[in-house]
PDB file of C-alpha atoms in Angstrom:
ATOM      1  CA  MET A   1      -3.034 -15.099  -3.392  1.00 45.00           C
ATOM      2  CA  THR A   2      -3.682 -17.231  -0.331  1.00 45.00           C
ATOM      3  CA  LYS A   3      -2.325 -16.663   3.118  1.00 48.00           C
ATOM      4  CA  ALA A   4       0.729 -18.430   4.483  1.00 48.00           C
ATOM      5  CA  ALA A   5      -0.301 -21.599   6.283  1.00 50.00           C
ATOM      6  CA  HIS A   6       2.017 -21.453   9.293  1.00 56.00           C
ATOM      7  CA  ALA A   7       1.749 -19.061  12.179  1.00 86.00           C
ATOM      8  CA  GLY A   8       4.890 -17.372  13.370  1.00 91.00           C
ATOM      9  CA  GLU A   9       6.248 -16.456  16.774  1.00 93.00           C
ATOM     10  CA  VAL A  10       8.510 -13.737  18.035  1.00 95.00           C
ATOM     11  CA  GLY A  11      12.036 -14.384  16.777  1.00 95.00           C
ATOM     12  CA  ASP A  12      10.954 -16.397  13.742  1.00 95.00           C
ATOM     13  CA  LEU A  13      11.969 -15.237  10.300  1.00 95.00           C
ATOM     14  CA  ILE A  14       9.638 -14.501   7.402  1.00 94.00           C
ATOM     15  CA  VAL A  15      11.089 -15.095   3.956  1.00 94.00           C
ATOM     16  CA  VAL A  16       9.257 -13.507   1.026  1.00 89.00           C
ATOM     17  CA  VAL A  17      10.307 -14.832  -2.354  1.00 83.00           C
ATOM     18  CA  GLY A  18      10.951 -12.533  -5.288  1.00 75.00           C
ATOM     19  CA  HIS A  19       8.439 -12.750  -8.122  1.00 69.00           C
ATOM     20  CA  ARG A  20      10.551 -11.339 -10.894  1.00 67.00           C
ATOM     21  CA  VAL A  21      13.791 -12.459 -12.431  1.00 66.00           C
ATOM     22  CA  GLY A  22      16.677 -10.954 -10.525  1.00 69.00           C
ATOM     23  CA  GLU A  23      14.566  -9.958  -7.548  1.00 69.00           C
ATOM     24  CA  SER A  24      16.033 -11.290  -4.329  1.00 78.00           C
ATOM     25  CA  GLU A  25      14.056 -12.645  -1.414  1.00 86.00           C
ATOM     26  CA  GLN A  26      13.161 -10.352   1.452  1.00 88.00           C
ATOM     27  CA  ILE A  27      13.724 -11.469   5.027  1.00 94.00           C
ATOM     28  CA  ALA A  28      12.146 -10.091   8.173  1.00 95.00           C
ATOM     29  CA  GLU A  29      12.342 -11.008  11.832  1.00 96.00           C
ATOM     30  CA  ILE A  30       9.095 -11.167  13.782  1.00 96.00           C
ATOM     31  CA  LEU A  31       9.165  -8.686  16.669  1.00 96.00           C
ATOM     32  CA  GLU A  32       5.535  -8.978  17.744  1.00 95.00           C
ATOM     33  CA  VAL A  33       2.525 -11.072  16.818  1.00 94.00           C
ATOM     34  CA  LEU A  34      -0.614  -9.013  16.223  1.00 91.00           C
ATOM     35  CA  GLY A  35      -4.149 -10.273  15.813  1.00 83.00           C
ATOM     36  CA  GLU A  36      -5.253 -13.879  15.846  1.00 80.00           C
ATOM     37  CA  LEU A  37      -5.389 -16.740  13.388  1.00 78.00           C
ATOM     38  CA  PRO A  38      -6.373 -16.884  10.608  1.00 76.00           C
ATOM     39  CA  ASN A  39      -5.576 -13.182  10.295  1.00 79.00           C
ATOM     40  CA  GLU A  40      -2.353 -12.933  12.242  1.00 87.00           C
ATOM     41  CA  ARG A  41      -0.095 -10.105  11.237  1.00 91.00           C
ATOM     42  CA  TYR A  42       3.320  -9.301  12.528  1.00 95.00           C
ATOM     43  CA  ARG A  43       5.422  -6.340  13.518  1.00 95.00           C
ATOM     44  CA  VAL A  44       8.676  -7.130  11.762  1.00 96.00           C
ATOM     45  CA  ARG A  45      12.134  -5.791  11.108  1.00 96.00           C
ATOM     46  CA  TRP A  46      13.346  -6.203   7.535  1.00 93.00           C
ATOM     47  CA  ASP A  47      16.925  -6.837   6.467  1.00 91.00           C
ATOM     48  CA  ASP A  48      17.435  -3.157   5.739  1.00 88.00           C
ATOM     49  CA  GLY A  49      16.446  -2.221   9.311  1.00 91.00           C
ATOM     50  CA  ARG A  50      13.009  -0.935   8.394  1.00 90.00           C
ATOM     51  CA  GLU A  51      10.150  -1.896  10.736  1.00 93.00           C
ATOM     52  CA  SER A  52       6.552  -2.368   9.679  1.00 94.00           C
ATOM     53  CA  VAL A  53       3.428  -4.408  10.225  1.00 94.00           C
ATOM     54  CA  TYR A  54       3.310  -7.265   7.724  1.00 95.00           C
ATOM     55  CA  TYR A  55       0.448  -9.512   6.738  1.00 93.00           C
ATOM     56  CA  PRO A  56       1.952 -12.435   4.822  1.00 91.00           C
ATOM     57  CA  GLY A  57       0.661 -13.960   1.610  1.00 85.00           C
ATOM     58  CA  SER A  58       1.307 -17.332   0.043  1.00 83.00           C
ATOM     59  CA  ASP A  59       4.723 -16.188  -1.134  1.00 84.00           C
ATOM     60  CA  ALA A  60       5.918 -15.907   2.456  1.00 90.00           C
ATOM     61  CA  THR A  61       7.487 -18.756   4.407  1.00 92.00           C
ATOM     62  CA  ILE A  62       7.979 -18.670   8.137  1.00 92.00           C
ATOM     63  CA  LYS A  63      11.245 -20.124   9.362  1.00 92.00           C
ATOM     64  CA  HIS A  64      11.110 -20.931  13.011  1.00 90.00           C
ATOM     65  CA  ALA A  65      13.733 -19.539  15.343  1.00 82.00           C
ATOM     66  CA  THR A  66      15.971 -22.599  15.161  1.00 71.00           C
ATOM     67  CA  HIS A  67      16.758 -21.426  11.618  1.00 51.00           C
ATOM     68  CA  ARG A  68      17.627 -17.910  12.724  1.00 52.00           C
ATOM     69  CA  ARG A  69      20.534 -16.403  10.866  1.00 55.00           C
ATOM     70  CA  SER A  70      23.845 -15.825  12.522  1.00 55.00           C
ATOM     71  CA  PRO A  71      24.263 -12.305  13.872  1.00 55.00           C
ATOM     72  CA  ARG A  72      26.156  -9.958  11.603  1.00 57.00           C
ATOM     73  CA  VAL A  73      29.819  -9.556  12.382  1.00 55.00           C
ATOM     74  CA  GLU A  74      30.817  -5.914  12.667  1.00 52.00           C
ATOM     75  CA  ARG A  75      34.060  -5.214  10.901  1.00 53.00           C
TER      76      ARG A  75
ATOM     77  CA  MET B   1      -1.686  15.778  17.412  1.00 45.00           C
ATOM     78  CA  THR B   2      -2.274  12.064  17.934  1.00 47.00           C
ATOM     79  CA  THR B   3      -1.482   9.509  15.301  1.00 52.00           C
ATOM     80  CA  ARG B   4      -4.571   8.445  13.447  1.00 61.00           C
ATOM     81  CA  SER B   5      -4.670   4.704  12.939  1.00 68.00           C
ATOM     82  CA  THR B   6      -5.256   2.974   9.664  1.00 75.00           C
ATOM     83  CA  PRO B   7      -8.972   2.556   9.029  1.00 83.00           C
ATOM     84  CA  GLN B   8      -9.984  -0.993   9.951  1.00 85.00           C
ATOM     85  CA  SER B   9     -12.024  -1.264   6.760  1.00 87.00           C
ATOM     86  CA  LEU B  10      -8.832  -1.034   4.762  1.00 90.00           C
ATOM     87  CA  VAL B  11      -6.991  -3.917   6.421  1.00 91.00           C
ATOM     88  CA  ASP B  12     -10.203  -5.936   6.662  1.00 90.00           C
ATOM     89  CA  GLU B  13     -10.648  -5.685   2.902  1.00 91.00           C
ATOM     90  CA  LEU B  14      -7.096  -6.840   2.233  1.00 93.00           C
ATOM     91  CA  GLU B  15      -7.287  -9.701   4.706  1.00 90.00           C
ATOM     92  CA  ARG B  16     -10.655 -10.797   3.351  1.00 90.00           C
ATOM     93  CA  ALA B  17      -9.000 -11.041  -0.049  1.00 91.00           C
ATOM     94  CA  SER B  18      -5.907 -12.749   1.452  1.00 89.00           C
ATOM     95  CA  ILE B  19      -3.636 -10.073   0.064  1.00 92.00           C
ATOM     96  CA  ALA B  20      -0.198  -9.624   1.571  1.00 92.00           C
ATOM     97  CA  TYR B  21       0.407  -6.089   2.755  1.00 95.00           C
ATOM     98  CA  GLU B  22       2.737  -4.019   4.859  1.00 94.00           C
ATOM     99  CA  LEU B  23       1.834  -1.042   7.036  1.00 94.00           C
ATOM    100  CA  ILE B  24       4.621   1.455   7.526  1.00 93.00           C
ATOM    101  CA  GLU B  25       4.445   4.207  10.125  1.00 92.00           C
ATOM    102  CA  HIS B  26       6.252   7.409   9.329  1.00 93.00           C
ATOM    103  CA  GLU B  27       6.366  11.069  10.194  1.00 93.00           C
ATOM    104  CA  ARG B  28       3.382  13.036   9.006  1.00 94.00           C
ATOM    105  CA  THR B  29       3.484  13.888   5.304  1.00 93.00           C
ATOM    106  CA  THR B  30       0.842  15.613   3.257  1.00 90.00           C
ATOM    107  CA  THR B  31       2.044  14.900  -0.254  1.00 90.00           C
ATOM    108  CA  ALA B  32       2.920  11.659  -1.984  1.00 88.00           C
ATOM    109  CA  THR B  33       6.346  12.983  -2.932  1.00 89.00           C
ATOM    110  CA  ALA B  34       7.072  13.799   0.714  1.00 91.00           C
ATOM    111  CA  GLU B  35       5.831  10.331   1.637  1.00 91.00           C
ATOM    112  CA  ALA B  36       8.325   8.860  -0.840  1.00 91.00           C
ATOM    113  CA  ARG B  37      11.091  10.957   0.671  1.00 92.00           C
ATOM    114  CA  VAL B  38      10.509   9.879   4.282  1.00 91.00           C
ATOM    115  CA  LEU B  39      10.196   6.247   3.222  1.00 91.00           C
ATOM    116  CA  ALA B  40      13.340   6.507   1.091  1.00 90.00           C
ATOM    117  CA  VAL B  41      11.654   5.082  -1.980  1.00 91.00           C
ATOM    118  CA  ALA B  42      11.526   6.502  -5.483  1.00 92.00           C
ATOM    119  CA  PRO B  43       8.518   8.777  -6.197  1.00 92.00           C
ATOM    120  CA  HIS B  44       7.457   6.562  -9.097  1.00 92.00           C
ATOM    121  CA  GLU B  45       7.015   3.692  -6.615  1.00 94.00           C
ATOM    122  CA  VAL B  46       4.552   5.718  -4.544  1.00 95.00           C
ATOM    123  CA  ALA B  47       1.006   6.137  -5.770  1.00 96.00           C
ATOM    124  CA  LYS B  48      -1.186   9.146  -5.214  1.00 95.00           C
ATOM    125  CA  THR B  49      -4.934   8.859  -5.412  1.00 96.00           C
ATOM    126  CA  VAL B  50      -6.877  11.739  -6.878  1.00 97.00           C
ATOM    127  CA  VAL B  51     -10.640  11.743  -6.334  1.00 97.00           C
ATOM    128  CA  LEU B  52     -12.782  13.219  -9.069  1.00 97.00           C
ATOM    129  CA  THR B  53     -16.450  13.984  -9.359  1.00 97.00           C
ATOM    130  CA  THR B  54     -18.249  12.814 -12.490  1.00 97.00           C
ATOM    131  CA  PRO B  55     -21.905  12.524 -13.487  1.00 96.00           C
ATOM    132  CA  ASP B  56     -21.674   8.800 -12.615  1.00 94.00           C
ATOM    133  CA  GLY B  57     -20.184   9.317  -9.169  1.00 95.00           C
ATOM    134  CA  PHE B  58     -16.666   9.441  -7.808  1.00 97.00           C
ATOM    135  CA  VAL B  59     -13.703   8.173  -9.747  1.00 97.00           C
ATOM    136  CA  ARG B  60     -10.353   7.504  -8.085  1.00 97.00           C
ATOM    137  CA  ALA B  61      -7.378   8.071 -10.335  1.00 98.00           C
ATOM    138  CA  VAL B  62      -4.214   6.371  -9.112  1.00 97.00           C
ATOM    139  CA  LEU B  63      -0.892   7.435 -10.587  1.00 97.00           C
ATOM    140  CA  PRO B  64       2.771   7.710  -9.616  1.00 96.00           C
ATOM    141  CA  ALA B  65       3.585  10.472  -7.149  1.00 93.00           C
ATOM    142  CA  SER B  66       6.114  11.788  -9.635  1.00 92.00           C
ATOM    143  CA  ASP B  67       3.463  12.338 -12.328  1.00 95.00           C
ATOM    144  CA  ARG B  68       0.728  14.916 -12.825  1.00 96.00           C
ATOM    145  CA  LEU B  69      -2.832  13.967 -13.612  1.00 97.00           C
ATOM    146  CA  ASP B  70      -3.949  14.897 -17.118  1.00 97.00           C
ATOM    147  CA  LEU B  71      -7.575  15.944 -16.749  1.00 96.00           C
ATOM    148  CA  GLY B  72      -7.942  16.117 -20.512  1.00 96.00           C
ATOM    149  CA  LYS B  73      -7.020  12.455 -20.895  1.00 96.00           C
ATOM    150  CA  LEU B  74      -9.327  11.549 -18.048  1.00 96.00           C
ATOM    151  CA  ARG B  75     -12.276  13.368 -19.593  1.00 97.00           C
ATOM    152  CA  GLU B  76     -11.605  11.523 -22.825  1.00 97.00           C
ATOM    153  CA  ILE B  77     -11.431   8.158 -21.044  1.00 96.00           C
ATOM    154  CA  LEU B  78     -14.643   8.824 -19.139  1.00 96.00           C
ATOM    155  CA  GLY B  79     -16.412  10.240 -22.187  1.00 96.00           C
ATOM    156  CA  THR B  80     -17.526  13.411 -20.464  1.00 96.00           C
ATOM    157  CA  LYS B  81     -16.216  16.909 -19.927  1.00 96.00           C
ATOM    158  CA  ASP B  82     -17.999  17.044 -16.588  1.00 97.00           C
ATOM    159  CA  VAL B  83     -15.019  15.831 -14.537  1.00 97.00           C
ATOM    160  CA  GLU B  84     -13.646  17.910 -11.685  1.00 96.00           C
ATOM    161  CA  LEU B  85     -11.316  17.433  -8.747  1.00 97.00           C
ATOM    162  CA  ALA B  86     -13.326  16.737  -5.603  1.00 97.00           C
ATOM    163  CA  THR B  87     -13.183  19.617  -3.160  1.00 96.00           C
ATOM    164  CA  GLU B  88     -12.096  19.162   0.447  1.00 95.00           C
ATOM    165  CA  ALA B  89     -15.679  19.639   1.607  1.00 96.00           C
ATOM    166  CA  VAL B  90     -16.865  16.909  -0.740  1.00 96.00           C
ATOM    167  CA  LEU B  91     -14.048  14.579   0.317  1.00 95.00           C
ATOM    168  CA  ALA B  92     -14.778  15.105   4.004  1.00 94.00           C
ATOM    169  CA  GLY B  93     -18.402  14.179   3.467  1.00 94.00           C
ATOM    170  CA  ALA B  94     -17.811  11.221   1.184  1.00 95.00           C
ATOM    171  CA  TYR B  95     -14.840   9.631   2.971  1.00 94.00           C
ATOM    172  CA  PRO B  96     -15.140  10.440   6.682  1.00 93.00           C
ATOM    173  CA  GLU B  97     -12.995   7.463   7.667  1.00 92.00           C
ATOM    174  CA  PHE B  98      -9.973   8.884   5.842  1.00 94.00           C
ATOM    175  CA  GLU B  99      -7.957  11.995   6.523  1.00 94.00           C
ATOM    176  CA  LEU B 100      -8.331  14.742   3.991  1.00 93.00           C
ATOM    177  CA  GLY B 101      -5.890  14.166   1.186  1.00 91.00           C
ATOM    178  CA  ALA B 102      -5.185  10.574   2.230  1.00 93.00           C
ATOM    179  CA  VAL B 103      -7.972   8.689   0.464  1.00 95.00           C
ATOM    180  CA  PRO B 104      -6.558   5.343  -0.670  1.00 95.00           C
ATOM    181  CA  PRO B 105      -7.676   3.589  -3.856  1.00 96.00           C
ATOM    182  CA  LEU B 106      -9.686   0.988  -1.998  1.00 93.00           C
ATOM    183  CA  THR B 107     -12.552   0.895   0.490  1.00 91.00           C
ATOM    184  CA  GLY B 108     -14.687   3.815   1.573  1.00 88.00           C
ATOM    185  CA  GLY B 109     -16.966   5.553  -0.846  1.00 83.00           C
ATOM    186  CA  ASP B 110     -19.721   3.818  -2.700  1.00 83.00           C
ATOM    187  CA  GLY B 111     -18.305   1.473  -5.309  1.00 87.00           C
ATOM    188  CA  ASP B 112     -16.160   4.183  -6.847  1.00 95.00           C
ATOM    189  CA  ARG B 113     -14.637   3.444 -10.218  1.00 96.00           C
ATOM    190  CA  VAL B 114     -10.856   3.120  -9.953  1.00 97.00           C
ATOM    191  CA  LEU B 115      -8.390   3.882 -12.732  1.00 98.00           C
ATOM    192  CA  VAL B 116      -4.727   2.978 -12.366  1.00 98.00           C
ATOM    193  CA  ASP B 117      -1.989   4.429 -14.535  1.00 97.00           C
ATOM    194  CA  PRO B 118      -0.006   1.560 -16.118  1.00 97.00           C
ATOM    195  CA  ARG B 119       3.258   3.287 -15.223  1.00 96.00           C
ATOM    196  CA  LEU B 120       2.656   2.019 -11.680  1.00 96.00           C
ATOM    197  CA  CYS B 121       2.579  -1.550 -12.978  1.00 94.00           C
ATOM    198  CA  GLU B 122       6.225  -1.247 -13.984  1.00 93.00           C
ATOM    199  CA  ASN B 123       6.964  -1.766 -10.279  1.00 91.00           C
ATOM    200  CA  GLU B 124       6.080  -4.995  -8.538  1.00 89.00           C
ATOM    201  CA  TRP B 125       5.233  -3.175  -5.318  1.00 91.00           C
ATOM    202  CA  VAL B 126       3.479   0.096  -4.732  1.00 95.00           C
ATOM    203  CA  VAL B 127       3.250   2.322  -1.669  1.00 96.00           C
ATOM    204  CA  LEU B 128       0.188   4.429  -0.961  1.00 94.00           C
ATOM    205  CA  GLU B 129      -1.311   6.378   1.878  1.00 92.00           C
ATOM    206  CA  ALA B 130      -3.264   4.151   4.229  1.00 93.00           C
ATOM    207  CA  GLY B 131      -6.083   6.581   4.886  1.00 94.00           C
ATOM    208  CA  THR B 132      -3.878   8.692   7.135  1.00 94.00           C
ATOM    209  CA  HIS B 133      -0.893  10.952   6.577  1.00 94.00           C
ATOM    210  CA  GLU B 134       1.184   8.964   9.061  1.00 94.00           C
ATOM    211  CA  GLN B 135       0.938   5.430   7.727  1.00 93.00           C
ATOM    212  CA  SER B 136       1.610   3.952   4.335  1.00 95.00           C
ATOM    213  CA  LEU B 137       0.391   0.747   2.811  1.00 95.00           C
ATOM    214  CA  ARG B 138       2.687  -1.343   0.634  1.00 95.00           C
ATOM    215  CA  LEU B 139       1.284  -4.094  -1.526  1.00 95.00           C
ATOM    216  CA  ARG B 140       1.824  -5.730  -4.886  1.00 92.00           C
ATOM    217  CA  THR B 141       0.641  -3.558  -7.744  1.00 95.00           C
ATOM    218  CA  SER B 142      -1.164  -6.536  -9.258  1.00 94.00           C
ATOM    219  CA  ASP B 143      -3.050  -7.041  -5.992  1.00 94.00           C
ATOM    220  CA  LEU B 144      -3.992  -3.364  -5.916  1.00 96.00           C
ATOM    221  CA  VAL B 145      -5.453  -3.624  -9.399  1.00 96.00           C
ATOM    222  CA  GLY B 146      -7.207  -6.880  -8.550  1.00 95.00           C
ATOM    223  CA  VAL B 147      -8.754  -5.882  -5.242  1.00 94.00           C
ATOM    224  CA  THR B 148     -10.021  -2.538  -6.550  1.00 95.00           C
ATOM    225  CA  GLY B 149     -11.254  -3.977  -9.852  1.00 95.00           C
ATOM    226  CA  ALA B 150      -9.371  -1.111 -11.453  1.00 96.00           C
ATOM    227  CA  SER B 151      -9.041  -0.432 -15.142  1.00 97.00           C
ATOM    228  CA  LEU B 152      -5.634   0.529 -16.482  1.00 97.00           C
ATOM    229  CA  ALA B 153      -5.599   3.885 -18.215  1.00 97.00           C
ATOM    230  CA  ASP B 154      -3.007   6.442 -19.228  1.00 97.00           C
ATOM    231  CA  LEU B 155      -3.724   9.241 -16.764  1.00 96.00           C
ATOM    232  CA  SER B 156      -0.452  11.130 -16.542  1.00 96.00           C
ATOM    233  CA  GLN B 157       0.671  14.204 -18.384  1.00 95.00           C
ATOM    234  CA  ASP B 158       3.215  13.324 -21.082  1.00 90.00           C
TER     235      ASP B 158
END
């Protein structure tokens, strides 16, 4: 597996595709950029609220902040 | 007690191999089942690594946290009866970069043979202790097998 080509910035989203049938993509927001290229890793918050340090592989795409999702509407 | 950070050798090895990984901080746990509980994942998705002494050096047996190692099967796989669980004193000497009881399947040691129970491969991702009792490493099971050069072997009690 090779590393994702594009560096991310705080506020960008990382989308990790599912590798198995029925597995949905995982999405995380970059909270902090750690390390330097080519080995940048990120402190992220995943869709389920979990936070971790993530080092992306080739299955991860970085969507820059202009593509940020709309905030959730509390009902 | 201060939080012990993940050994640099561990993340260096993964980044050298361009393997995607996730480091997850959590409250201190000393068993893989407790680790699963605090991370809210199923015990069969968390791997525990058991270090064994053999005449040919250390072997690391990696199996689901929910399973128990079958030493009889392991002795049969390794072709010797001279297989024992490594003691804490031995572990402390052989893996000083890792906390006792938190030896991961990769890095450290001296080219240890790694055996992975195929039950772990039923999950795409696996969580394991990252050399400390306060951080976990999550990576694809296939990457774990690849980066450790592990052989798949039935290690768990039936």
